Short mmCIF file of C-alpha atoms in Angstrom, two decimals:
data_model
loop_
_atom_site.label_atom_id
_atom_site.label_comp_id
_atom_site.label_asym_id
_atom_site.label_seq_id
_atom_site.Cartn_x
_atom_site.Cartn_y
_atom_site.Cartn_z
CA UNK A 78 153.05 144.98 101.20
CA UNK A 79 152.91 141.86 99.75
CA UNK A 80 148.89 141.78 100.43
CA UNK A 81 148.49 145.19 99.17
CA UNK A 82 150.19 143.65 95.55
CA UNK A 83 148.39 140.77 95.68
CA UNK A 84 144.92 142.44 95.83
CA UNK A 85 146.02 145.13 92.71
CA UNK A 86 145.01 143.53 89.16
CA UNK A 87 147.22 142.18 87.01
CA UNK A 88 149.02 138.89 86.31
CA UNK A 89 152.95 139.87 87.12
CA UNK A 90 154.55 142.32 89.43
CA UNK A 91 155.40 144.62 86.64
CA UNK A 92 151.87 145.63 85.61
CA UNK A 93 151.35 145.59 89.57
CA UNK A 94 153.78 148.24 89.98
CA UNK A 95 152.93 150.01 87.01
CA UNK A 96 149.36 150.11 88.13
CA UNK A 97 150.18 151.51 91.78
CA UNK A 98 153.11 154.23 90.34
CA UNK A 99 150.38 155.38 88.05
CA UNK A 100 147.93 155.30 90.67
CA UNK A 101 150.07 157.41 93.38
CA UNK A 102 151.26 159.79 90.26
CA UNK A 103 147.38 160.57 89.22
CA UNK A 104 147.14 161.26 93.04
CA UNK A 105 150.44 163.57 93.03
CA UNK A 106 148.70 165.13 90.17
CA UNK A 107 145.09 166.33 91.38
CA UNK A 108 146.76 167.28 94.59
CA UNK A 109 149.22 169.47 92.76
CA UNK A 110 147.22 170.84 90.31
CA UNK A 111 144.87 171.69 93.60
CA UNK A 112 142.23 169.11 91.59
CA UNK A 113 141.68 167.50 94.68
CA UNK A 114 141.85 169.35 98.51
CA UNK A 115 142.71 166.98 101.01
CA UNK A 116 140.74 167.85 104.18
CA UNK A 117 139.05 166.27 107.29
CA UNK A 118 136.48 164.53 104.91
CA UNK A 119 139.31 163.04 102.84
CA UNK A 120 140.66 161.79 106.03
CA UNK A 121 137.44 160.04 107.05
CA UNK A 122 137.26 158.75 103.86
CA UNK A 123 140.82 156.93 103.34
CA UNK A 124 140.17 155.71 107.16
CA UNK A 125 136.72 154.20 106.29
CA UNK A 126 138.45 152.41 102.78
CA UNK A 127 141.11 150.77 104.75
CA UNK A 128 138.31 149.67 107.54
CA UNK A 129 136.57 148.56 104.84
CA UNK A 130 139.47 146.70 102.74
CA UNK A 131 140.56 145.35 106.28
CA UNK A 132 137.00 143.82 106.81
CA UNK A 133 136.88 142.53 103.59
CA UNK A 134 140.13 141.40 103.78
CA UNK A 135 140.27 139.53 106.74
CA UNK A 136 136.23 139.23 107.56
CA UNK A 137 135.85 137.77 104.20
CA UNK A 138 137.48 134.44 104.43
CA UNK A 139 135.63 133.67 108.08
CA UNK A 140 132.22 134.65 106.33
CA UNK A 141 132.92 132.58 103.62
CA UNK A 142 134.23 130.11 105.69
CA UNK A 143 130.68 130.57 107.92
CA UNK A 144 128.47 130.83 104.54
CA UNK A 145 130.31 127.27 103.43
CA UNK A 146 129.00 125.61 106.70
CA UNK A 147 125.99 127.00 106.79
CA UNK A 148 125.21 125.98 103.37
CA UNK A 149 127.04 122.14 104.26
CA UNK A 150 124.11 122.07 106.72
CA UNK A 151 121.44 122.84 104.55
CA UNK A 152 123.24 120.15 101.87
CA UNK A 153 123.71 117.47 104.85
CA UNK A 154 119.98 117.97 106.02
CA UNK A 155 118.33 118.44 102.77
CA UNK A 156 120.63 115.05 101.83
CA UNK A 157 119.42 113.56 104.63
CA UNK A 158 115.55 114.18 104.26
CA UNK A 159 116.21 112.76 100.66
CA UNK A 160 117.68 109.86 102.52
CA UNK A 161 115.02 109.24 104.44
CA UNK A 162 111.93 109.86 101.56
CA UNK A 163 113.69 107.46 99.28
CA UNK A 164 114.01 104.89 102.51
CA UNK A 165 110.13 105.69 102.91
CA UNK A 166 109.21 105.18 99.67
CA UNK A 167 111.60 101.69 99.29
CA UNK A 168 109.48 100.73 102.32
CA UNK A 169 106.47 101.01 101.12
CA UNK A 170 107.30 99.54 97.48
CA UNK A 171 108.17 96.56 99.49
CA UNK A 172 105.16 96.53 101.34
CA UNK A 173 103.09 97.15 98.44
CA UNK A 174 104.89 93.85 96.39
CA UNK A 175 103.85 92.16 99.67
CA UNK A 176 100.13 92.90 98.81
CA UNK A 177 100.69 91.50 95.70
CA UNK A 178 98.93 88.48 96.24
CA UNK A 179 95.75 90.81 97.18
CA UNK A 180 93.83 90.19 93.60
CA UNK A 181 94.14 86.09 94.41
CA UNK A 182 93.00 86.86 97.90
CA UNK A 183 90.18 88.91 96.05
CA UNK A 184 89.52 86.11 93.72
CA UNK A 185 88.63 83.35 96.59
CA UNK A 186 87.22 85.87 98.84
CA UNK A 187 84.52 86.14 95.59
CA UNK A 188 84.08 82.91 95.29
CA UNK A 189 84.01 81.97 98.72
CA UNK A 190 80.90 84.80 99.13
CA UNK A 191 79.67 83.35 95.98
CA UNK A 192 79.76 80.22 97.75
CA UNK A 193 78.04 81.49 100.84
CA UNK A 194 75.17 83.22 98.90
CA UNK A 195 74.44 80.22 97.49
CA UNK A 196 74.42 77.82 100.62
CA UNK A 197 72.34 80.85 101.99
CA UNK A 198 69.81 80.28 99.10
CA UNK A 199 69.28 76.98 99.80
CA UNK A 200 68.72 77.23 102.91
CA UNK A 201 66.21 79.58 102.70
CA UNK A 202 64.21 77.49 99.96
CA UNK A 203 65.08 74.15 102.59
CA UNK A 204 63.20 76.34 105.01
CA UNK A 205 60.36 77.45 103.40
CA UNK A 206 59.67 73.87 102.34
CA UNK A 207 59.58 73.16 105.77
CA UNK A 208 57.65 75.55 106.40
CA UNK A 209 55.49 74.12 103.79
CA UNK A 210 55.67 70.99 104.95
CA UNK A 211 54.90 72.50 108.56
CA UNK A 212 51.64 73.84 107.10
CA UNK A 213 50.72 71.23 105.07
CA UNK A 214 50.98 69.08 108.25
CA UNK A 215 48.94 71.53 110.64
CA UNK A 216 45.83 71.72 107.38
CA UNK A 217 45.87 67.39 107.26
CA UNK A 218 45.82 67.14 110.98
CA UNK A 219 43.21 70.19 110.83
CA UNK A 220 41.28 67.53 108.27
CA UNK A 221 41.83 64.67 110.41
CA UNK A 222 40.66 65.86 113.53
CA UNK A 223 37.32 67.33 111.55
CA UNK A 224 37.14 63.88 109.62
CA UNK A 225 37.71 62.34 113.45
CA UNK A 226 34.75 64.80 114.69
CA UNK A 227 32.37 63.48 111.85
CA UNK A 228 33.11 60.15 112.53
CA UNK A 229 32.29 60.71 116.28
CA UNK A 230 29.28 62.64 115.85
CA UNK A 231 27.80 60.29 113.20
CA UNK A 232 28.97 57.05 115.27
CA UNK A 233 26.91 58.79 118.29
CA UNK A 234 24.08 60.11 116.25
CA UNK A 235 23.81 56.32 115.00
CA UNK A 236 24.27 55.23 118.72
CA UNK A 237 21.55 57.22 119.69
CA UNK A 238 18.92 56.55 116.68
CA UNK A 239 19.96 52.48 117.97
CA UNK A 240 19.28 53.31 121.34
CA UNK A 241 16.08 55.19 120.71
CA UNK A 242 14.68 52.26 117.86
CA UNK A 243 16.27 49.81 121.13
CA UNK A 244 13.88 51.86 123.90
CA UNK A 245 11.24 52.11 121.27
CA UNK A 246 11.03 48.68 120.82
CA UNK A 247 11.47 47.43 123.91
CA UNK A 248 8.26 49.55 124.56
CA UNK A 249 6.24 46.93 122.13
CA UNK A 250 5.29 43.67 124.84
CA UNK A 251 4.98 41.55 121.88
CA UNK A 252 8.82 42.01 121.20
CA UNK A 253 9.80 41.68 125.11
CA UNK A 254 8.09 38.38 125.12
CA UNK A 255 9.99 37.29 121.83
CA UNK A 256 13.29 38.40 123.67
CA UNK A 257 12.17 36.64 127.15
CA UNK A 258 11.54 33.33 124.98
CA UNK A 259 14.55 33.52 123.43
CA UNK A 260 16.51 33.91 126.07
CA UNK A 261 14.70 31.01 128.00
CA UNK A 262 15.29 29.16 125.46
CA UNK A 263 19.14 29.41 125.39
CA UNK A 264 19.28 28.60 129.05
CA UNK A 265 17.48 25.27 128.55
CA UNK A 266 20.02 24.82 125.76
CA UNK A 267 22.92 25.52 127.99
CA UNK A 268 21.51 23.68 130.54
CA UNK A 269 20.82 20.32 129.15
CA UNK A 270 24.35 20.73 127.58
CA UNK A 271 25.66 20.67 130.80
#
């Protein structure tokens, strides 16, 4: 009974029993006045409203009580995957301020290729002056050999035009008999040195 008040409006238990006397006299009333014929339908009706009131009465609290955890779940693993994001993204703040010597990284890497393209520079213009040099060298010894060649063939040309005024003259008697008396004569010289 006590139920059955608590669930009529009202704030006090004198408007709750006013409201359920007037109730069952408006009921007294249609029934009377044959306003309203209770029948099988009727019946079925009041059953169904207390099933009803009975569910709602005592089903309510465990569905609320089911709807609560069900939406603490959602809370605890929506909190959770918050949780975790903010973790993720304090992580990789921190590794970000740990990059944060990247631009001075940048800065020598620069100069350190600068560096490098520069030494590579000079080594190419080292190498092609060696390669100068190389090819300078190979045209002078190229001249020298020639120059070495001339000399040869004009030492032998004058060898030859020597040898041929030599056989030429020693064709001429009169110049064979100057050479024989010359030669005699430095043998008596020797000799009657000795």
């Amino acid at each position: 009974a006590k139920s059955i008040l608590d669930s009529l409006p009202g704030s006090n238990l004198l408007s709750k029993t006013a409201i359920l006397s007037a109730g069952a006299g408006v009921s007294i009333a249609a029934i009377s006045n044959e306003l309203y014929v209770v029948n099988e339908e009727s019946i079925v009706m009041l059953c169904l409203l207390s099933v009803y009131t009975g569910i709602a009465v005592y089903g309510g609290p465990a569905y609320k009580e089911w709807a609560e955890n069900q939406t603490n779940k959602i809370k605890n693993i929506l909190n959770a995957a918050r949780k975790d994001h903010t973790d993720a993204v304090q992580k990789r703040i921190a590794n970000v301020q740990d990059l944060g010597g990247v631009v001075d990284i940048t800065k020598s890497l620069f100069a350190v290729s600068k560096e490098t393209a520069q030494l590579e520079a000079q080594a190419y213009e080292l190498e092609q002056k060696v390669n100068l040099a190389h090819e300078a060298k190979s045209v002078l010894d190229s001249w020298v050999r020639y120059e070495g060649a001339v000399k040869a063939r004009q030492q032998k040309e004058l060898a030859d035009s020597i040898i041929a005024k030599i056989d030429k003259e020693l064709e001429n008697p009169k110049t064979l008999k100057q050479i024989l008396d010359q030669a005699v004569a430095d043998v008596d010289r020797i000799v009657s040195k000795a």
